[in-house]
Coordinates of C-alpha atoms in Angstrom, one line a residue:
X1 CA 35.4 61.8 -40.7
X2 CA 34.6 58.2 -40.4
X3 CA 36.2 56.5 -37.3
X4 CA 38.2 53.4 -37.9
X5 CA 35.6 50.9 -37.1
X6 CA 33.1 52.6 -39.6
X7 CA 35.8 52.3 -42.2
X8 CA 36.4 48.6 -41.5
X9 CA 32.8 48.1 -41.9
X10 CA 32.7 49.8 -45.2
X11 CA 35.5 47.6 -46.2
X12 CA 33.4 44.6 -45.4
X13 CA 30.6 45.8 -47.6
X14 CA 33.1 46.5 -50.4
X15 CA 34.6 43.2 -50.2
X16 CA 31.2 41.3 -50.1
X17 CA 29.9 43.3 -53.0
X18 CA 27.2 45.2 -51.1
X19 CA 26.2 48.6 -52.6
X20 CA 25.6 51.0 -49.6
X21 CA 24.3 53.7 -52.0
X22 CA 21.4 51.7 -53.5
X23 CA 19.0 52.2 -50.6
X24 CA 16.2 54.6 -49.5
X25 CA 18.3 55.5 -46.3
X26 CA 21.1 56.7 -48.6
X27 CA 18.9 58.8 -50.8
X28 CA 20.3 62.1 -49.2
X29 CA 23.7 60.8 -48.4
X30 CA 25.4 63.7 -50.4
X31 CA 23.6 66.5 -48.7
X32 CA 24.0 65.0 -45.2
X33 CA 27.7 64.7 -45.8
X34 CA 28.0 68.3 -46.9
X35 CA 25.5 70.0 -44.4
X36 CA 25.1 67.7 -41.5
X37 CA 28.9 66.9 -40.6
X38 CA 29.8 66.6 -37.1
X39 CA 32.3 69.1 -35.5
X40 CA 34.3 67.6 -32.6
X41 CA 33.9 68.8 -29.1
X42 CA 36.9 69.0 -26.8
X43 CA 39.8 66.7 -27.4
X44 CA 39.4 63.0 -28.6
X45 CA 42.1 60.6 -29.5
X46 CA 41.6 57.3 -31.3
X47 CA 44.2 54.5 -31.6
X48 CA 43.2 51.4 -33.8
X49 CA 44.8 48.5 -35.3
X50 CA 43.9 45.8 -37.9
X51 CA 45.9 43.2 -36.2
X52 CA 44.8 40.5 -38.8
X53 CA 42.8 40.6 -41.9
X54 CA 39.9 39.3 -39.8
X55 CA 40.2 41.2 -36.6
X56 CA 40.3 44.8 -35.6
X57 CA 40.6 46.6 -32.3
X58 CA 40.0 50.4 -31.4
X59 CA 40.4 52.5 -28.3
X60 CA 39.1 56.1 -27.9
X61 CA 39.8 58.6 -25.2
X62 CA 37.9 62.0 -24.9
X63 CA 37.5 64.8 -22.7
X64 CA 34.4 66.9 -23.0
X65 CA 34.0 68.2 -19.4
X66 CA 34.8 64.7 -18.1
X67 CA 37.3 62.0 -19.2
X68 CA 35.4 59.2 -21.2
X69 CA 36.3 56.7 -23.6
X70 CA 35.3 53.5 -25.4
X71 CA 36.7 50.1 -26.4
X72 CA 35.7 48.3 -29.6
X73 CA 36.3 45.0 -31.2
X74 CA 35.5 43.8 -34.6
X75 CA 35.7 40.2 -36.3
X76 CA 35.0 39.6 -40.0
X77 CA 34.9 36.1 -41.5
X78 CA 35.8 37.9 -44.8
X79 CA 39.4 39.0 -45.0
X80 CA 39.7 42.6 -45.5
X81 CA 42.2 43.8 -48.0
X82 CA 41.5 47.6 -48.1
X83 CA 44.4 49.7 -46.9
X84 CA 43.5 50.9 -43.4
X85 CA 46.7 52.3 -42.0
X86 CA 46.3 56.1 -41.3
X87 CA 49.6 56.8 -43.1
X88 CA 48.7 55.1 -46.3
X89 CA 44.8 55.0 -46.5
X90 CA 42.8 57.0 -49.2
X91 CA 41.2 60.0 -47.6
X92 CA 38.3 59.5 -49.8
X93 CA 37.3 56.5 -47.8
X94 CA 37.2 58.3 -44.6
X95 CA 36.0 61.8 -45.4
X96 CA 32.3 62.0 -46.3
X97 CA 31.7 64.4 -49.2
X98 CA 30.1 64.5 -52.5
X99 CA 29.1 60.9 -53.5
X100 CA 29.7 59.9 -57.1
X101 CA 27.2 57.1 -57.7
X102 CA 28.6 54.5 -60.1
X103 CA 26.8 52.4 -62.7
X104 CA 24.5 49.8 -61.2
X105 CA 26.3 46.4 -60.8
X106 CA 24.9 43.1 -61.7
X107 CA 24.5 41.0 -58.5
X108 CA 26.6 37.9 -58.2
X109 CA 24.9 34.6 -59.3
X110 CA 24.0 32.3 -56.3
X111 CA 26.5 29.5 -57.7
X112 CA 29.4 31.8 -57.6
X113 CA 29.2 31.7 -53.7
X114 CA 29.3 27.7 -53.8
X115 CA 32.4 26.0 -52.6
X116 CA 32.4 22.2 -53.0
X117 CA 34.9 19.6 -51.6
X118 CA 34.4 15.8 -51.9
X119 CA 30.9 16.4 -53.2
X120 CA 29.9 18.5 -50.2
X121 CA 29.4 22.2 -50.0
X122 CA 31.6 23.6 -47.6
X123 CA 31.1 27.4 -48.2
X124 CA 29.9 29.7 -45.4
X125 CA 28.2 33.0 -45.4
X126 CA 30.2 36.0 -44.7
X127 CA 29.6 37.4 -41.2
X128 CA 30.7 40.5 -39.2
X129 CA 30.6 41.0 -35.5
X130 CA 31.1 44.2 -33.8
X131 CA 31.1 45.4 -30.2
X132 CA 31.8 48.5 -28.4
X133 CA 31.6 49.6 -24.6
X134 CA 31.5 53.3 -23.5
X135 CA 33.2 54.1 -20.3
X136 CA 32.3 55.3 -17.6
X137 CA 28.7 55.1 -18.7
X138 CA 28.8 51.3 -19.3
X139 CA 26.8 51.7 -22.5
X140 CA 27.2 48.8 -24.9
X141 CA 26.6 48.6 -28.7
X142 CA 26.6 45.5 -30.7
X143 CA 26.2 44.6 -34.4
X144 CA 25.6 41.3 -36.0
X145 CA 25.9 41.5 -40.0
X146 CA 25.5 38.4 -42.1
X147 CA 25.3 38.1 -46.0
X148 CA 22.6 35.5 -46.7
X149 CA 22.7 35.5 -50.4
X150 CA 24.3 37.8 -53.2
X151 CA 21.2 39.8 -53.0
X152 CA 20.2 39.7 -49.3
X153 CA 21.8 40.7 -46.0
X154 CA 20.7 40.5 -42.4
X155 CA 21.7 43.3 -40.0
X156 CA 21.0 43.2 -36.1
X157 CA 22.1 46.2 -34.0
X158 CA 21.5 46.4 -30.3
X159 CA 22.1 49.0 -27.6
X160 CA 22.3 48.4 -23.9
X161 CA 21.9 51.6 -21.8
X162 CA 20.1 52.1 -18.5
X163 CA 18.8 55.6 -19.6
X164 CA 16.8 53.9 -22.5
X165 CA 13.4 52.3 -22.1
X166 CA 13.6 48.8 -21.0
X167 CA 17.2 49.2 -20.6
X168 CA 18.1 48.9 -24.4
X169 CA 16.6 48.3 -27.8
X170 CA 17.2 45.9 -30.7
X171 CA 16.9 47.0 -34.4
X172 CA 16.6 44.1 -37.1
X173 CA 16.9 44.8 -40.8
X174 CA 16.3 42.4 -43.5
X175 CA 17.8 43.9 -46.7
X176 CA 17.6 43.1 -50.4
X177 CA 19.4 44.7 -53.3
X178 CA 19.0 43.5 -56.8
X179 CA 20.4 46.5 -58.5
X180 CA 17.3 47.5 -60.2
X181 CA 15.6 48.0 -56.7
X182 CA 16.3 47.4 -53.1
X183 CA 13.9 46.8 -50.2
X184 CA 14.4 46.8 -46.4
X185 CA 12.2 45.3 -43.7
X186 CA 12.6 46.4 -40.3
X187 CA 11.6 45.7 -36.5
X188 CA 12.6 47.5 -33.5
X189 CA 11.8 46.5 -29.9
X190 CA 11.4 50.2 -29.2
X191 CA 7.6 50.6 -29.2
X192 CA 7.4 47.3 -31.3
X193 CA 8.0 49.4 -34.4
X194 CA 7.7 47.7 -37.9
X195 CA 8.7 49.3 -41.1
X196 CA 9.4 49.0 -44.8
X197 CA 11.6 50.9 -47.0
X198 CA 12.1 50.7 -50.8
X199 CA 14.0 52.3 -53.7
X200 CA 13.5 51.8 -57.4
X201 CA 15.9 52.8 -60.1
X202 CA 14.4 53.8 -63.5
X203 CA 16.4 52.9 -66.6
X204 CA 18.3 49.8 -67.6
X205 CA 18.2 46.7 -65.6
X206 CA 21.5 45.5 -64.5
X207 CA 20.4 41.8 -64.2
X208 CA 19.3 41.7 -67.9
X209 CA 22.2 41.1 -70.4
X210 CA 21.8 41.4 -74.0
X211 CA 20.8 38.1 -75.7
X212 CA 21.8 39.1 -79.2
X213 CA 25.1 40.6 -80.4
X214 CA 25.0 44.5 -80.5
X215 CA 25.8 46.0 -83.9
X216 CA 27.0 49.5 -84.5
X217 CA 23.5 50.8 -85.6
X218 CA 21.9 49.4 -82.5
X219 CA 24.1 51.2 -80.1
X220 CA 22.1 53.7 -78.1
X221 CA 23.3 56.9 -76.6
X222 CA 24.9 56.3 -73.2
X223 CA 22.8 57.0 -70.1
X224 CA 24.3 60.1 -68.2
X225 CA 22.0 60.1 -65.2
X226 CA 19.9 57.9 -63.0
X227 CA 16.4 58.8 -61.6
X228 CA 15.3 57.0 -58.5
X229 CA 12.1 56.9 -56.3
X230 CA 11.5 55.5 -52.9
X231 CA 9.2 55.3 -50.0
X232 CA 9.3 54.5 -46.2
X233 CA 6.5 53.3 -44.0
X234 CA 6.5 52.4 -40.4
X235 CA 4.1 51.8 -37.5
X236 CA 4.6 51.4 -33.8
X237 CA 2.3 48.7 -32.3
X238 CA 2.6 49.8 -28.8
X239 CA 2.1 53.6 -29.2
X240 CA -0.4 53.1 -32.2
X241 CA 1.4 55.7 -34.3
X242 CA 3.0 55.6 -37.9
X243 CA 4.8 57.5 -40.3
X244 CA 5.3 57.7 -44.1
X245 CA 7.8 59.5 -46.3
X246 CA 8.5 59.5 -50.0
X247 CA 11.6 60.7 -52.0
X248 CA 12.9 61.3 -55.5
X249 CA 16.5 61.6 -56.6
X250 CA 18.4 62.4 -59.8
X251 CA 22.0 62.2 -60.2
X252 CA 24.6 62.3 -62.9
X253 CA 26.9 59.2 -63.7
X254 CA 30.6 59.1 -64.3
X255 CA 30.0 59.4 -68.0
X256 CA 28.2 62.7 -67.7
X257 CA 30.0 65.3 -69.8
X258 CA 29.2 68.3 -67.5
X259 CA 29.7 69.1 -63.9
X260 CA 28.3 66.3 -61.6
X261 CA 25.3 67.1 -59.7
X262 CA 22.6 65.5 -57.5
X263 CA 19.0 66.6 -56.7
X264 CA 16.6 65.1 -54.2
X265 CA 13.1 65.9 -53.2
X266 CA 11.6 64.2 -50.0
X267 CA 8.2 64.7 -48.3
X268 CA 6.6 63.5 -45.2
X269 CA 2.8 64.1 -45.8
X270 CA 1.8 63.3 -42.2
X271 CA 4.1 65.9 -40.7
X272 CA 3.8 68.3 -43.7
X273 CA 7.5 68.4 -44.2
X274 CA 9.0 69.1 -47.6
X275 CA 12.7 69.1 -48.3
X276 CA 14.8 69.7 -51.4
X277 CA 18.5 69.5 -52.0
X278 CA 20.8 70.4 -54.7
X279 CA 24.5 69.5 -54.6
X280 CA 27.0 70.3 -57.3
X281 CA 30.6 69.1 -57.9
X282 CA 31.9 72.4 -59.4
X283 CA 35.3 71.3 -59.9
X284 CA 37.9 68.6 -59.0
X285 CA 38.4 70.2 -55.5
X286 CA 35.1 71.9 -54.9
X287 CA 31.6 70.9 -54.1
X288 CA 28.6 73.0 -53.2
X289 CA 25.3 72.1 -51.7
X290 CA 22.1 73.7 -50.6
X291 CA 18.9 72.6 -48.7
X292 CA 15.5 74.1 -48.4
X293 CA 13.0 72.8 -45.8
X294 CA 9.3 73.8 -45.7
X295 CA 6.4 72.8 -43.5
X296 CA 3.0 73.1 -45.0
X297 CA 1.2 73.2 -41.6
X298 CA 3.2 75.8 -39.8
X299 CA 4.6 77.6 -42.9
X300 CA 8.2 77.5 -41.2
X301 CA 11.1 77.1 -43.5
X302 CA 14.8 76.8 -43.3
X303 CA 17.7 77.3 -45.7
X304 CA 21.1 75.9 -45.5
X305 CA 24.2 76.3 -47.6
X306 CA 27.3 74.2 -47.5
X307 CA 30.7 73.7 -49.3
X308 CA 33.6 71.3 -49.4
X309 CA 37.0 72.3 -50.6
X310 CA 40.0 69.9 -51.1
X311 CA 43.3 71.9 -50.8
X312 CA 46.2 70.5 -52.7
X313 CA 49.9 71.3 -52.5
X314 CA 51.5 72.9 -55.4
X315 CA 54.8 71.5 -56.6
X316 CA 55.0 73.4 -59.9
X317 CA 58.6 74.8 -59.1
X318 CA 60.0 71.3 -58.2
X319 CA 58.3 69.7 -61.3
X320 CA 59.8 72.3 -63.4
X321 CA 63.2 71.6 -62.0
X322 CA 62.9 67.8 -62.4
X323 CA 61.9 68.4 -66.0
X324 CA 65.1 70.5 -66.7
X325 CA 67.6 68.3 -64.8
X326 CA 66.0 64.8 -65.2
X327 CA 63.6 64.9 -68.2
X328 CA 63.7 61.0 -68.4
X329 CA 63.0 60.5 -64.7
X330 CA 59.6 59.0 -63.9
X331 CA 58.2 59.7 -60.5
X332 CA 56.9 56.7 -58.5
X333 CA 53.2 56.2 -58.4
X334 CA 51.5 57.8 -55.5
X335 CA 48.1 57.6 -53.9
X336 CA 45.3 59.7 -55.3
X337 CA 45.3 62.1 -52.4
X338 CA 49.1 62.2 -51.7
X339 CA 49.1 65.8 -52.5
X340 CA 46.2 66.8 -50.4
X341 CA 46.9 69.2 -47.4
X342 CA 43.6 69.4 -46.0
X343 CA 39.8 69.4 -46.6
X344 CA 37.8 72.4 -45.5
X345 CA 34.0 71.9 -44.9
X346 CA 31.6 74.9 -44.1
X347 CA 27.9 75.3 -43.6
X348 CA 25.6 78.1 -42.7
X349 CA 21.9 78.5 -42.2
X350 CA 19.4 81.4 -42.2
X351 CA 19.9 82.1 -38.6
X352 CA 23.7 82.5 -39.0
X353 CA 24.6 79.3 -37.2
X354 CA 27.9 78.3 -38.8
X355 CA 29.7 75.0 -38.7
X356 CA 33.5 74.7 -39.8
X357 CA 35.6 71.6 -40.1
X358 CA 39.3 71.0 -41.3
X359 CA 40.3 67.7 -41.9
X360 CA 43.5 66.0 -43.2
X361 CA 46.6 64.0 -42.4
X362 CA 49.8 64.9 -40.7
X363 CA 52.5 62.3 -41.1
X364 CA 50.7 59.2 -39.7
X365 CA 47.9 61.1 -37.9
X366 CA 44.3 61.7 -39.1
X367 CA 43.1 64.9 -37.7
X368 CA 39.7 66.8 -37.6
X369 CA 39.6 70.4 -36.3
X370 CA 36.2 71.9 -36.0
X371 CA 34.1 74.8 -34.5
X372 CA 30.4 75.6 -34.2
X373 CA 29.5 79.3 -34.1
X374 CA 26.3 81.4 -33.6
X375 CA 26.7 84.9 -34.8
X376 CA 23.4 86.1 -33.3
X377 CA 24.8 85.3 -29.7
X378 CA 27.4 87.8 -29.4
X379 CA 28.2 87.1 -25.8
X380 CA 29.1 83.5 -26.8
X381 CA 29.8 83.2 -30.3
X382 CA 31.8 79.9 -30.1
X383 CA 29.2 77.1 -29.3
X384 CA 31.9 74.4 -29.4
X385 CA 35.5 73.9 -30.4
X386 CA 37.3 70.7 -30.6
X387 CA 40.1 68.4 -32.3
X388 CA 40.0 64.7 -33.0
X389 CA 43.1 62.6 -33.8
X390 CA 43.2 59.2 -35.3
X391 CA 46.0 56.7 -35.6
X392 CA 45.7 53.2 -37.1
X393 CA 48.2 50.6 -37.8

């Protein structure tokens, strides 16, 4: 489950019209959500608040052997309108699961962002500032995010920790998203790492609008899926080492008549790693996923299976009684997940290592209950058990 500050950052992306899914880093987002979810360890409590549309705070207290915690602050120059109270927010915004990719959106025109007053431009670029300190380790994290143009974004993240080389590291990303393709240029002070990532979407270019009226005979069959290809290249100037990876993805779009599904294939030719994933939305409440990894050099392989099940409350008896007693009564509109009682996630690999997670909401609290098991170690089957509670106002 996303913590409060991650949800606030996603709200900033949504308000500034930035597509998180249209990047090479999000190529395997569905598989990671269904197979690489984190299970809590020990007890962790988070209390957060959006004190104003532009300012948020969060406090976390945990106990995993020792008592630790963190304090976070976030400022956004763009007012955030998404519902963030734990009692009212949409669970789909905080629970990572199967990702339904939408139709590519045409980027905003540059002049849409212009604000003029008395013949002078007074508009400013949207900016997000975020800081978090971990106690008692005194580890500090910071984020500077700035929208440069409707298609460009600058992201600078930093970590200060005495356990890291040189006491910390800074990562800079210059991102560009035109809808048809996206690029990222990155530089990290760790080993003076420089890199490039890109993703290209085949098919219709959302930037191009039809210049002639469309008549009935000209209407083409709707596109039910999207094929994307991308690559990543990076090189460390200090350690004189580099890396390369490529990937393919095919996913269905909302107008697909059958079950939604996503297939990906990624390869790292230098390390010899090949990974393929297949995720299927088998129903409104069920998603299945598999991943197969293979190494050409060592001939080692790994298989993982996972699922996600949304459990909903049954009110058939109440609805039947309402129809009999008050057939003309209309129930008030409720949130899309108002009837959700919990979300179960499970994964297992070929070595019988199992991960379980139960997420949901009780009154005004969001909770995550999880466990990691290793069935081959009979003397200690449970590797970790924990619960995480979140409250936001």
